[in-house]
Amino acid sequence: MTMQPTTAQKLWMYEKMVTSRRFEEAIARIYLEGKQPVFNMANGPIPGEMHLSDGQEPCAVGVCVHLSAEDVVTATHRPHHQAIAKDVDLKRMAAEIFGKQTGLSGGRGGHMHLFDPAVNFACSGIVGQGLGPAVGAALSRKMQGKPGVAVAYIGEGAANQGAFHEALNLASVWKLPVVFVIEDNAWGISVSKMTSTAVPHNHVRADAYAMPGHRVENNDTLAIFAVAGEAIERARAGDGPSLIEIETSRLAGHFMGDAEGYRPNGEKDALVAKDPIPAFRRHILETGEAGEDELLAIEKAASKAVDEAIAFARHSPDPEPADALTGVFIEAKPQGADA
Amino acid sequence: MTMQPTTAQKLWMYEKMVTSRRFEEAIARIYLEGKQPVFNMANGPIPGEMHLSDGQEPCAVGVCVHLSAEDVVTATHRPHHQAIAKDVDLKRMAAEIFGKQTGLSGGRGGHMHLFDPAVNFACSGIVGQGLGPAVGAALSRKMQGKPGVAVAYIGEGAANQGAFHEALNLASVWKLPVVFVIEDNAWGISVSKMTSTAVPHNHVRADAYAMPGHRVENNDTLAIFAVAGEAIERARAGDGPSLIEIETSRLAGHFMGDAEGYRPNGEKDALVAKDPIPAFRRHILETGEAGEDELLAIEKAASKAVDEAIAFARHSPDPEPADALTGVFIEAKPQGADA
Amino acid sequence: MTTEVKENERKLTIARAMAEALSQEMRIDPRVFVMGEDIGALGGVYGNTRGLLEEFGAERVRDTPISETAFVGAAVGAAQDGMRPVVELMFVDFFGVCFDAIYNLMAKNTYFSNGSFRVPMVLMTSTGGGYSDGGQHSQCLYGTFAHLPGMKVVAPSNAYDAKGLMTAALREDNPVVFMYHKGLQGMGWLGTERGATVHVPSDPYEVEIGKAAIAREGSDLTIVSVGIGVHHALRAAEQLEGEGISVEVVDLRSLVPLDREAIRTSVAKTGRLMVVDEDYHSFGMSGEIIATVAEHDPAMLKAPPARVAFPDVPIPFARVMERYCLPDADKIVTAWRTMQLRERT
Amino acid sequence: MTTEVKENERKLTIARAMAEALSQEMRIDPRVFVMGEDIGALGGVYGNTRGLLEEFGAERVRDTPISETAFVGAAVGAAQDGMRPVVELMFVDFFGVCFDAIYNLMAKNTYFSNGSFRVPMVLMTSTGGGYSDGGQHSQCLYGTFAHLPGMKVVAPSNAYDAKGLMTAALREDNPVVFMYHKGLQGMGWLGTERGATVHVPSDPYEVEIGKAAIAREGSDLTIVSVGIGVHHALRAAEQLEGEGISVEVVDLRSLVPLDREAIRTSVAKTGRLMVVDEDYHSFGMSGEIIATVAEHDPAMLKAPPARVAFPDVPIPFARVMERYCLPDADKIVTAWRTMQLRERT
Ligand SMILES: Cc1ncc(C[n+]2csc(CCOP(=O)(O)OP(=O)(O)O)c2C)c(N)n1
Ligand SMILES: Cc1ncc(C[n+]2csc(CCOP(=O)(O)OP(=O)(O)O)c2C)c(N)n1
Ligand SMILES: [Mg+2]
Ligand SMILES: [Mg+2]
């Protein structure tokens, strides 16, 4: 019997997906401020690269719904949906993306370096970079006898990086509570999975590490819920790691400003037509688990949370420029063994 | 029908195996000169680390018998048997191991850096390092429409290195004429395959790259011949890469000076009892493909070749010390496009 | 003759100059090919391979998996087998995933083999910040690459040098690391340093690797820099000229080989040295250049030499913080004033 | 009291001093654990984890697969999760396969997270040549590690410092790279520098990271070095003493933080500076130290500063070639003579 979400879980997932989408829409809008008529990444309230997660929300919520704050997530360069599903502080996250003093890292990190220790969330900018740390966090829990699983998110392009191989082998050899989740949006920037990956699907690679491998097709929130739930339960039970590849869709460009000329004609439209959020909304309505009113209320709440976060970010002060020189090292001595 | 070596091929393999073993015996003996009573790697006619290949000869000859000078081999930190099977100039190889001016690289390389362009042989000291270059050589042949396959040797410990994953995927995606050969001697220095590798055998990992994977048990020269022959034929035919794992045995320590305290009691004796060279010798005698005399002649020739190579090395001059500063860059301009 | 006049005025961005050098060499030398991430249909994230796929096809212009260890290693193997690969590491910041293939194979196999194996390849890689791309996408790492023997390292400040250095690199029998600064590429979306977009002859030509250029002559202060730092230095020089200070700007163009002669000659003339370096302050380029002068003759220095370098901190995201750290013309002028105060009289 | 006398005479090799520091901290701090290749049953190729498996078991003393990217990355993750991992990179030469986890994660996550994530870990790694291990097993790479921000870097020259620096590193909330020179480990099979095997107190103690030591006082020449170079310097100092030259030897002990004050204070006294560095010559430690003095005040230097460093070539295998390149006491004496000739009078 595949695992089924409760109604509460479904509504939680829906809320997080909508929050994530609203957040990306807001970011996309604001990102373009100051970048018109000439698009220059350095300008506007949100400078730098911007990798949006539109379309990939099911991968975030279908997995993270099984996690609590104590569980660990290492996310990618495309981290917003994952952060939101992991309950990262939305205001401070927005402020970090704006490079503000109130940001999660006071502006030192930016959109690819979001860290929230309260919910054990981190992300990073190099492909495959979160895999080792997730394995290490899982090792830490095992050694300390503390609960918690680690989830490492990567894109399908990252599955060809050496770190993937090493991390999966190590996690398996040491039988660690970690789940590897591949968001397969079929593209690594302009390079298609087909031209970069020797196998059609990466879940078969799990065999090389003697761990279960699963593939979820069609960006299906419920199927992700079920497969991830089982993998996480397995990890919690001490039965070791799993690999999950999820077919998902990148509804935005690789980063903002990407003209996506490399996409086959019509591909994007087809993806938009299969947008997972309206689909999940219909599902909820069809099962009668919530009515239109309730969903509207959720959507309103999501918009409000996003608006507040964005307002918080906008109105927060810039960091002190000279503070750039501080924080390379922790200054204080540690408290000793029992700290 | 599995491929069978001709008698000539068998005798070639036997000769190369014996040459390799005699060579290692000579190196082992001379290596200890000047290192007694106190063992100090820096001393003696052959300083530095020394990784002997005793016991692993079948992996070298069973594969290289199918190769000619134009084919490419990238070997490991344990390269002597592979070099000998690839027909590397034995005298200049010995001289390089002694650090002499007449060495393959005039003493710049040493035992882990043997390069012989005449037979397209190279090796290197970092685990997994030869994988990328083998893929690149294969790519070069494919692009130039020139014949030749590339064989990348690694140890089973190297199969957990990221380079393994990346190289196999790339070779498969580009369908290149390359064969990956794992010499599985069950140990990476003191760490057993069992404790380091998530799967019992690495040939199953071929599935992760959509290429054929083969395992040869029991250090069996004839079985290696057959499996390697097919993989190389496949590569030559343009059908892409293969992965082969060969069960073999490390009859020496990881390097000279290794006390091997980590080995289970009796393991070493059992391996010595299964020494592949006497076994292959018996096989040849049993099939009647050669008689005792002929084999003795081969053995004598092998010893002679080794003696001559060692004598050449011993009596060659040291390099000019100051030449250490030359050769970092090729000085001359290239000949242009049609060079 | 009108065409010739146009020709003489032909200004290119560094991105286009690099692509032109590549395509011209690919036309005459079948051994040259390009591989890397997004260098095919996309034309390179920084535009430096634009048009190559269309002209030469997917066999010679190869998009790769995100497998830097494999494809840089493969470039080494192909180079050793007679090809002349050009390989792109999209951001220099990514070197950590594949540096073994770079510094232990590409850089050393020539020496290890005593020249019996040659490794004629070009590793192109983007450097630099200034557009808030965060600490894993904004580094320069000049010192890191220049410190390790066996690879030549070039870093052009303008399109003329970019084409000439690329052509020279493609004709070299040695591995060359070609570091191009994102802020100079002339891709609008990264800002545009106008000074980098200059006249570029359409015929192929070489700029000698290892030779610095005097980007501006002067007699009071030598500023040594590379890449975008040259433009900061030139701007500061303009400003200081108004105050009657004559600044000489040495554009190294190559870090390896390092043109120590050019540095010393200039400092011998001016008596004062400043190094402008977007790479980290310590244990890198700025120290090496100061040492180059000091070990020659400390008495040449009328004032303590100064560095305007990126401080020893990871590169912060926030614009105000990053700007605080990055070298620019103002910081150069300030450093000059400090130098003046410290000059013994 | 006899036991106390014995205690005072207790000489340890660096290998044993490292292992002792590790085991003492592991006893009092359950968060400390060790992982790496061959650090369990074998006790580390260089002996620095000997006895740990027996005392603490395979859960806290973990042999790893040959997967440096994974296990260094895992150390970062474990450190961030409250552990204090010690991870061994068997030879520093191997850094190229896993540097991303080191310099982009271990070194930068504290900054990127503004300190909300801490990365208290120690990366131990062996350095150095002199025993003909060839160009991929003999490097020092001091400059490479010290150049990149976010990691402290220590390199002891003797067992006392080794234990104290290791203990300090294990108690640090920051990542520390602990570079131990193979020639100093006191493993007979690598030769033994006797000066490295010194009295080591049996109780735990810390040596402050970032503080240089004056290994020998003198007034005519300052030699700055680290690790094995300190011993070469001391031997040269002895020799020069016979000629009436008084040499001060500064043992940096730490490269990051760099004790610039100690360097300048010594040179202020002696007026002459030589740097002895087994790492490559250019763009590394030797340049940085010369610049540290020159940028402070070039007039402090009575003679051009000198470097005795490994030339910018891959490390050759042949003994005579490697010796030709490696710093040693003779080369220091020769450099002194040249310095004297070049001194303005
Ligand atoms: C090691 C490394 N190589 C290349 C890059 C540049 N890069 C950033 S994202 C990306 C594509 C990643 O594709 P995928 O893993 O599928 O994730 P997606 O962007 O599709 O979410 C690349 C090549 C990088 N950040 N790190
Ligand atoms: C990247 C890297 N890590 C570690 C080492 C040190 N090392 C040299 S050989 C070796 C064991 C290799 O085991 P395997 O691949 O099985 O080859 P074998 O020695 O058994 O022939 C190790 C760990 C290295 N040379 N390179
Ligand atoms: Mg993708
Ligand atoms: Mg092995």
GROMACS .gro file of C-alpha atoms and ligand atoms in nm, chain B residues 156 185 187-188, ligand 4:
model
    5
  495GLU     CA    1   3.918  -0.174  -0.703
  524ASN     CA    2   4.311  -0.729  -0.535
  526TRP     CA    3   4.267  -0.413  -0.080
  527GLY     CA    4   4.330  -0.042  -0.109
 1372MG      MG    5   4.334  -0.280  -0.465
   0.00000   0.00000   0.00000
